[in-house]
GROMACS .gro file of C-alpha atoms in nm:
model
  343
    1MET     CA    1  -0.582  -0.958  -0.169
    2SER     CA    2  -0.884  -0.882  -0.322
    3ARG     CA    3  -0.927  -1.086  -0.688
    4LYS     CA    4  -1.165  -1.172  -0.932
    5ASN     CA    5  -1.072  -1.547  -1.029
    6LYS     CA    6  -0.838  -1.726  -0.978
    7GLN     CA    7  -0.662  -1.745  -1.273
    8ILE     CA    8  -0.479  -1.393  -1.169
    9ARG     CA    9  -0.180  -1.459  -0.911
   10LEU     CA   10  -0.129  -1.262  -0.616
   11SER     CA   11   0.071  -0.942  -0.605
   12GLU     CA   12   0.408  -1.000  -0.428
   13ILE     CA   13   0.297  -0.795  -0.133
   14GLU     CA   14   0.016  -0.981  -0.140
   15LEU     CA   15   0.207  -1.261  -0.076
   16ALA     CA   16   0.404  -1.150   0.172
   17THR     CA   17   0.092  -1.001   0.434
   18PHE     CA   18  -0.042  -1.363   0.385
   19CYS     CA   19   0.278  -1.558   0.527
   20ARG     CA   20   0.282  -1.334   0.757
   21GLN     CA   21   0.004  -1.341   0.902
   22ILE     CA   22  -0.014  -1.705   0.888
   23GLU     CA   23   0.378  -1.686   1.044
   24MET     CA   24   0.203  -1.476   1.346
   25VAL     CA   25  -0.089  -1.744   1.366
   26ILE     CA   26   0.170  -2.034   1.381
   27SER     CA   27   0.399  -1.836   1.641
   28ALA     CA   28   0.100  -1.791   1.898
   29GLY     CA   29   0.029  -2.136   1.877
   30LEU     CA   30  -0.318  -2.154   1.719
   31PRO     CA   31  -0.456  -2.395   1.476
   32ILE     CA   32  -0.378  -2.252   1.148
   33TYR     CA   33  -0.759  -2.306   1.047
   34TYR     CA   34  -0.862  -2.125   1.360
   35GLY     CA   35  -0.630  -1.839   1.286
   36ILE     CA   36  -0.800  -1.786   0.932
   37SER     CA   37  -1.062  -1.806   1.091
   38ILE     CA   38  -0.985  -1.486   1.264
   39LEU     CA   39  -0.809  -1.362   0.978
   40MET     CA   40  -1.181  -1.425   0.747
   41ASP     CA   41  -1.366  -1.198   0.999
   42GLU     CA   42  -1.142  -0.899   1.028
   43SER     CA   43  -1.128  -0.899   0.663
   44GLU     CA   44  -1.272  -0.576   0.517
   45ASP     CA   45  -1.335  -0.687   0.129
   46GLU     CA   46  -1.554  -0.991   0.048
   47GLU     CA   47  -1.342  -1.122  -0.165
   48THR     CA   48  -1.063  -1.151   0.071
   49LYS     CA   49  -1.301  -1.327   0.288
   50GLN     CA   50  -1.433  -1.530   0.009
   51LEU     CA   51  -1.054  -1.654  -0.007
   52TYR     CA   52  -0.993  -1.692   0.390
   53ALA     CA   53  -1.294  -1.913   0.371
   54GLN     CA   54  -1.161  -2.127   0.083
   55LEU     CA   55  -0.858  -2.191   0.317
   56TYR     CA   56  -1.057  -2.237   0.609
   57GLU     CA   57  -1.292  -2.545   0.498
   58PRO     CA   58  -0.996  -2.792   0.385
   59LEU     CA   59  -0.802  -2.710   0.673
   60GLU     CA   60  -1.093  -2.745   0.959
   61THR     CA   61  -1.159  -3.101   0.823
   62GLY     CA   62  -0.735  -3.167   0.828
   63SER     CA   63  -0.595  -3.108   0.475
   64SER     CA   64  -0.222  -2.969   0.502
   65LEU     CA   65  -0.178  -2.569   0.409
   66HIS     CA   66   0.028  -2.627   0.100
   67GLN     CA   67  -0.241  -2.872   0.004
   68ALA     CA   68  -0.550  -2.587   0.066
   69LEU     CA   69  -0.321  -2.338  -0.092
   70LYS     CA   70  -0.262  -2.495  -0.410
   71ASP     CA   71  -0.620  -2.585  -0.412
   72VAL     CA   72  -0.710  -2.253  -0.398
   73GLY     CA   73  -0.515  -2.136  -0.719
   74TYR     CA   74  -0.392  -1.811  -0.634
   75PHE     CA   75  -0.048  -1.891  -0.482
   76PRO     CA   76   0.274  -1.992  -0.706
   77GLU     CA   77   0.391  -2.308  -0.707
   78TYR     CA   78   0.762  -2.210  -0.588
   79MET     CA   79   0.575  -2.092  -0.272
   80LEU     CA   80   0.328  -2.426  -0.257
   81SER     CA   81   0.683  -2.621  -0.248
   82MET     CA   82   0.859  -2.427  -0.007
   83VAL     CA   83   0.518  -2.467   0.250
   84GLN     CA   84   0.533  -2.814   0.156
   85LEU     CA   85   0.880  -2.799   0.258
   86GLY     CA   86   0.816  -2.629   0.586
   87GLU     CA   87   0.534  -2.856   0.704
   88GLU     CA   88   0.786  -3.172   0.626
   89THR     CA   89   1.048  -3.056   0.787
   90GLY     CA   90   0.861  -2.893   1.061
   91ARG     CA   91   0.945  -2.542   1.008
   92LEU     CA   92   0.692  -2.415   0.897
   93ASP     CA   93   0.675  -2.098   1.059
   94ASN     CA   94   1.044  -1.997   0.966
   95VAL     CA   95   1.021  -2.052   0.571
   96LEU     CA   96   0.693  -1.878   0.612
   97SER     CA   97   0.888  -1.594   0.767
   98SER     CA   98   1.160  -1.600   0.519
   99LEU     CA   99   0.867  -1.613   0.233
  100ALA     CA  100   0.742  -1.296   0.324
  101THR     CA  101   1.080  -1.100   0.336
  102TYR     CA  102   1.144  -1.273  -0.006
  103TYR     CA  103   0.838  -1.155  -0.138
  104GLU     CA  104   0.859  -0.804   0.016
  105ARG     CA  105   1.197  -0.786  -0.146
  106GLU     CA  106   1.106  -0.872  -0.482
  107ASP     CA  107   0.782  -0.627  -0.479
  108GLU     CA  108   1.114  -0.349  -0.433
  109ILE     CA  109   1.303  -0.509  -0.642
  110ARG     CA  110   0.964  -0.499  -0.944
  111SER     CA  111   0.928  -0.108  -0.801
  112SER     CA  112   1.272  -0.061  -0.885
  113ILE     CA  113   1.292  -0.160  -1.212
  114ARG     CA  114   0.984   0.012  -1.276
  115HIS     CA  115   1.076   0.333  -1.167
  116ALA     CA  116   1.404   0.301  -1.358
  117ALA     CA  117   1.183   0.216  -1.688
  118VAL     CA  118   0.903   0.445  -1.627
  119TYR     CA  119   1.007   0.769  -1.575
  120PRO     CA  120   1.257   0.834  -1.822
  121LEU     CA  121   1.006   0.710  -2.069
  122VAL     CA  122   0.765   0.952  -1.938
  123MET     CA  123   1.034   1.266  -1.946
  124THR     CA  124   1.119   1.149  -2.284
  125ALA     CA  125   0.777   1.152  -2.433
  126LEU     CA  126   0.679   1.512  -2.252
  127MET     CA  127   0.978   1.624  -2.402
  128VAL     CA  128   0.888   1.530  -2.776
  129ILE     CA  129   0.577   1.665  -2.704
  130VAL     CA  130   0.661   1.997  -2.580
  131ILE     CA  131   0.899   1.957  -2.892
  132LEU     CA  132   0.628   1.895  -3.145
  133VAL     CA  133   0.376   2.166  -3.025
  134LEU     CA  134   0.630   2.461  -3.013
  135MET     CA  135   0.752   2.320  -3.416
  136THR     CA  136   0.364   2.189  -3.570
  137LYS     CA  137   0.191   2.527  -3.382
  138VAL     CA  138   0.408   2.796  -3.237
  139LEU     CA  139   0.655   2.836  -3.526
  140PRO     CA  140   0.374   2.893  -3.770
  141ILE     CA  141   0.264   3.170  -3.572
  142PHE     CA  142   0.561   3.357  -3.588
  143ALA     CA  143   0.574   3.293  -3.948
  144ASN     CA  144   0.263   3.439  -3.964
  145ILE     CA  145   0.391   3.736  -3.781
  146TYR     CA  146   0.668   3.849  -4.004
  147GLU     CA  147   0.466   3.779  -4.327
  148GLU     CA  148   0.206   4.043  -4.207
  149LEU     CA  149   0.520   4.262  -4.124
  150GLY     CA  150   0.655   4.246  -4.429
  151SER     CA  151   0.966   4.036  -4.362
  152GLU     CA  152   1.134   3.715  -4.434
  153LEU     CA  153   1.308   3.472  -4.218
  154THR     CA  154   1.675   3.367  -4.267
  155GLY     CA  155   1.906   3.147  -4.111
  156VAL     CA  156   1.837   2.892  -3.884
  157ALA     CA  157   1.493   3.059  -3.832
  158ARG     CA  158   1.410   2.954  -4.209
  159THR     CA  159   1.538   2.595  -4.160
  160LEU     CA  160   1.305   2.576  -3.853
  161LEU     CA  161   1.000   2.707  -4.021
  162ASN     CA  162   1.099   2.445  -4.341
  163ILE     CA  163   1.118   2.188  -4.103
  164SER     CA  164   0.778   2.283  -3.919
  165THR     CA  165   0.600   2.300  -4.238
  166HIS     CA  166   0.708   1.928  -4.324
  167MET     CA  167   0.632   1.860  -3.966
  168ASN     CA  168   0.308   1.958  -3.983
  169GLN     CA  169   0.206   1.764  -4.357
  170TYR     CA  170   0.347   1.461  -4.176
  171LEU     CA  171   0.259   1.510  -3.840
  172GLY     CA  172  -0.035   1.187  -3.832
  173ILE     CA  173   0.319   0.990  -4.005
  174ILE     CA  174   0.548   1.104  -3.755
  175ILE     CA  175   0.325   1.017  -3.434
  176ALA     CA  176   0.246   0.677  -3.589
  177ILE     CA  177   0.638   0.597  -3.653
  178PHE     CA  178   0.682   0.688  -3.303
  179VAL     CA  179   0.390   0.470  -3.111
  180ILE     CA  180   0.526   0.180  -3.360
  181ALA     CA  181   0.897   0.239  -3.214
  182LEU     CA  182   0.786   0.271  -2.877
  183ILE     CA  183   0.563  -0.054  -2.925
  184GLY     CA  184   0.852  -0.237  -3.122
  185PHE     CA  185   1.071  -0.127  -2.787
  186LEU     CA  186   0.846  -0.317  -2.540
  187ILE     CA  187   0.772  -0.636  -2.775
  188LEU     CA  188   1.209  -0.669  -2.831
  189PHE     CA  189   1.229  -0.646  -2.461
  190ASN     CA  190   1.002  -0.932  -2.390
  191THR     CA  191   1.111  -1.127  -2.644
  192ARG     CA  192   1.432  -1.375  -2.551
  193PHE     CA  193   1.694  -1.174  -2.773
  194GLY     CA  194   1.577  -0.875  -2.633
  195LYS     CA  195   1.565  -0.975  -2.223
  196THR     CA  196   1.958  -1.101  -2.307
  197PHE     CA  197   2.007  -0.794  -2.459
  198PHE     CA  198   1.929  -0.550  -2.204
  199GLN     CA  199   1.942  -0.768  -1.896
  200GLY     CA  200   2.303  -0.802  -1.959
  201THR     CA  201   2.351  -0.457  -1.786
  202LYS     CA  202   2.510  -0.401  -1.462
  203LEU     CA  203   2.200  -0.270  -1.350
  204TYR     CA  204   1.964  -0.578  -1.469
  205MET     CA  205   2.297  -0.802  -1.347
  206SER     CA  206   2.254  -0.653  -1.015
  207VAL     CA  207   1.925  -0.737  -1.010
  208ALA     CA  208   1.995  -1.083  -1.094
  209ALA     CA  209   2.252  -1.127  -0.839
  210SER     CA  210   2.010  -0.998  -0.492
  211ARG     CA  211   1.738  -1.208  -0.651
  212PHE     CA  212   1.959  -1.550  -0.690
  213ALA     CA  213   2.127  -1.433  -0.304
  214ASN     CA  214   1.785  -1.339  -0.162
  215SER     CA  215   1.699  -1.762  -0.318
  216MET     CA  216   1.938  -1.889  -0.201
  217TYR     CA  217   1.897  -1.714   0.127
  218LEU     CA  218   1.518  -1.868   0.173
  219SER     CA  219   1.603  -2.223   0.069
  220LEU     CA  220   1.927  -2.270   0.267
  221ALA     CA  221   1.660  -2.096   0.541
  222SER     CA  222   1.431  -2.371   0.509
  223GLY     CA  223   1.667  -2.614   0.505
  224LEU     CA  224   1.712  -2.742   0.168
  225ASP     CA  225   2.118  -2.836   0.062
  226THR     CA  226   2.297  -2.635  -0.238
  227ASP     CA  227   2.203  -2.824  -0.543
  228ARG     CA  228   1.844  -2.786  -0.471
  229GLY     CA  229   1.906  -2.420  -0.355
  230LEU     CA  230   2.083  -2.332  -0.705
  231ASP     CA  231   1.822  -2.486  -0.902
  232ILE     CA  232   1.528  -2.307  -0.753
  233ALA     CA  233   1.738  -2.020  -0.787
  234GLN     CA  234   1.823  -2.087  -1.136
  235ALA     CA  235   1.432  -2.108  -1.224
  236LEU     CA  236   1.388  -1.746  -1.038
  237VAL     CA  237   1.613  -1.488  -1.145
  238ASN     CA  238   1.454  -1.489  -1.483
  239ASN     CA  239   1.774  -1.326  -1.655
  240PRO     CA  240   1.923  -1.541  -1.928
  241HIS     CA  241   2.249  -1.401  -1.844
  242MET     CA  242   2.277  -1.515  -1.460
  243GLU     CA  243   2.100  -1.843  -1.569
  244ALA     CA  244   2.427  -1.959  -1.748
  245ARG     CA  245   2.632  -1.814  -1.480
  246ILE     CA  246   2.405  -2.072  -1.176
  247GLU     CA  247   2.475  -2.350  -1.482
  248LYS     CA  248   2.851  -2.292  -1.485
  249CYS     CA  249   2.801  -2.301  -1.097
  250LYS     CA  250   2.625  -2.623  -1.123
  251GLU     CA  251   2.896  -2.781  -1.335
  252HIS     CA  252   3.182  -2.677  -1.074
  253ILE     CA  253   3.022  -2.859  -0.805
  254LYS     CA  254   2.926  -3.143  -1.023
  255HIS     CA  255   3.335  -3.163  -1.088
  256GLY     CA  256   3.429  -3.155  -0.708
  257GLU     CA  257   3.413  -2.750  -0.637
  258ASN     CA  258   3.301  -2.628  -0.263
  259PHE     CA  259   2.998  -2.417  -0.312
  260GLU     CA  260   3.266  -2.114  -0.214
  261ASN     CA  261   3.514  -2.189  -0.511
  262ALA     CA  262   3.196  -2.287  -0.736
  263LEU     CA  263   3.052  -1.932  -0.664
  264GLN     CA  264   3.326  -1.756  -0.686
  265LYS     CA  265   3.442  -1.932  -1.022
  266SER     CA  266   3.099  -1.876  -1.195
  267GLY     CA  267   3.111  -1.500  -1.170
  268ILE     CA  268   2.742  -1.502  -1.002
  269PHE     CA  269   2.867  -1.223  -0.743
  270SER     CA  270   3.133  -0.953  -0.743
  271LYS     CA  271   3.491  -0.979  -0.622
  272VAL     CA  272   3.381  -0.782  -0.327
  273TYR     CA  273   3.188  -1.050  -0.200
  274SER     CA  274   3.413  -1.324  -0.247
  275THR     CA  275   3.535  -1.249   0.166
  276TRP     CA  276   3.200  -1.266   0.290
  277ILE     CA  277   3.146  -1.586   0.122
  278ALA     CA  278   3.531  -1.783   0.214
  279ILE     CA  279   3.398  -1.646   0.603
  280ALA     CA  280   3.060  -1.796   0.588
  281TYR     CA  281   3.163  -2.144   0.401
  282ARG     CA  282   3.400  -2.187   0.699
  283THR     CA  283   3.183  -2.081   0.973
  284GLY     CA  284   2.876  -2.260   0.857
  285ASP     CA  285   2.674  -1.876   0.842
  286MET     CA  286   2.595  -1.868   0.456
  287GLU     CA  287   2.231  -1.763   0.496
  288GLU     CA  288   2.277  -1.503   0.661
  289VAL     CA  289   2.562  -1.376   0.449
  290MET     CA  290   2.313  -1.463   0.132
  291LEU     CA  291   2.080  -1.224   0.292
  292ARG     CA  292   2.362  -0.947   0.365
  293ILE     CA  293   2.451  -0.962   0.044
  294SER     CA  294   2.090  -0.959  -0.116
  295GLU     CA  295   2.052  -0.626   0.059
  296SER     CA  296   2.370  -0.511  -0.027
  297TYR     CA  297   2.280  -0.578  -0.421
  298GLU     CA  298   1.905  -0.414  -0.382
  299ASP     CA  299   2.086  -0.102  -0.242
  300ASP     CA  300   2.356  -0.133  -0.530
  301THR     CA  301   2.065  -0.161  -0.746
  302ASP     CA  302   1.865   0.131  -0.616
  303GLU     CA  303   2.187   0.371  -0.636
  304ARG     CA  304   2.258   0.269  -0.959
  305ILE     CA  305   1.865   0.415  -1.027
  306SER     CA  306   1.932   0.699  -0.854
  307ARG     CA  307   2.218   0.796  -1.073
  308ALA     CA  308   2.049   0.739  -1.394
  309ILE     CA  309   1.779   0.925  -1.335
  310ALA     CA  310   1.972   1.199  -1.177
  311THR     CA  311   2.176   1.260  -1.525
  312ILE     CA  312   1.881   1.173  -1.725
  313GLU     CA  313   1.665   1.454  -1.613
  314PRO     CA  314   1.909   1.743  -1.626
  315THR     CA  315   1.981   1.580  -1.970
  316LEU     CA  316   1.642   1.607  -2.066
  317VAL     CA  317   1.591   1.958  -1.923
  318ILE     CA  318   1.909   2.087  -2.133
  319ILE     CA  319   1.810   1.945  -2.443
  320LEU     CA  320   1.462   2.099  -2.411
  321CYS     CA  321   1.627   2.404  -2.302
  322PHE     CA  322   1.853   2.445  -2.580
  323PHE     CA  323   1.538   2.359  -2.862
  324VAL     CA  324   1.379   2.657  -2.680
  325GLY     CA  325   1.640   2.893  -2.649
  326LEU     CA  326   1.722   2.844  -3.019
  327ILE     CA  327   1.357   2.922  -3.135
  328LEU     CA  328   1.342   3.263  -2.915
  329ILE     CA  329   1.673   3.329  -3.045
  330SER     CA  330   1.615   3.241  -3.400
  331PHE     CA  331   1.249   3.421  -3.424
  332LEU     CA  332   1.202   3.678  -3.106
  333LEU     CA  333   1.532   3.855  -3.156
  334PRO     CA  334   1.463   3.928  -3.515
  335LEU     CA  335   1.104   4.040  -3.443
  336LEU     CA  336   1.208   4.319  -3.142
  337GLY     CA  337   1.422   4.468  -3.408
  338ILE     CA  338   1.162   4.484  -3.634
  339MET     CA  339   0.956   4.617  -3.361
  340GLN     CA  340   1.207   4.875  -3.298
  341SER     CA  341   1.264   5.011  -3.608
  342ILE     CA  342   0.916   5.056  -3.687
  343GLY     CA  343   0.841   5.235  -3.323
   0.00000   0.00000   0.00000
């Protein structure tokens, strides 16, 4: 858990690791400050040692864990609130275990999203680069060969060469437009409008539903009621469409609907999970069902990403092969005919 200053938060996997470690300390019946001292001694990098040292001093003098974490400044508000709740209810080990699971799943979700976004962009960029090189560097070479042989290009070959000439003239502008378009897309994605537009897709709604279910599982497992759990989930899903559905769910509950019906009417989950929710509501096993729903949505997200990549990759390869094949047919076949006639 190496960080250079307090302004930078720990990553999800670092938070999960920390929660697991402290949970093990509590489960072993050790005082938290003593467990922190063991972790500090076993840490390999200096910055992690400093973090544990900053936690050890207040804990050793009797400070609560959530206050020590808050004073250090590395940890998110949500984790601080849940740790405080665990201390107040005497379920700190359960809360830490739930937090670790939550942050592990958050890390998996973020990794899936990065994979889904980065891979197609890289593939597209490589394809554009290859096409640009072919058009601006390779085609002029073929044109020179035809000129030296005293032959003129016609048809598709002449059209491609004209495009190549114009691309060479305005190559800087073309690259600038491409870069500006990419930056504009990234900026748009981070605006409220962009998030509303893109995060309404099935992939992002599946991610949001998984995040909601995981947050509700953690809240219920930590002893919170459904109303407080909904408030926390609404702040964590990071999706305006899902936030609106959660707000609708809260409104249904205010008007006398039970949690089961409110979830179904608000459309937070697909109808597939209606039976799960109904059974969980009657058996009192809601938190476990929420965890299963979260896992199911995460599997669905991974499947959607795999399908998207499985579609995008061959599509880009087909486009590139078509373009390369067009160049070969337009330039090489006539050139081979000329060479045979010379021979």
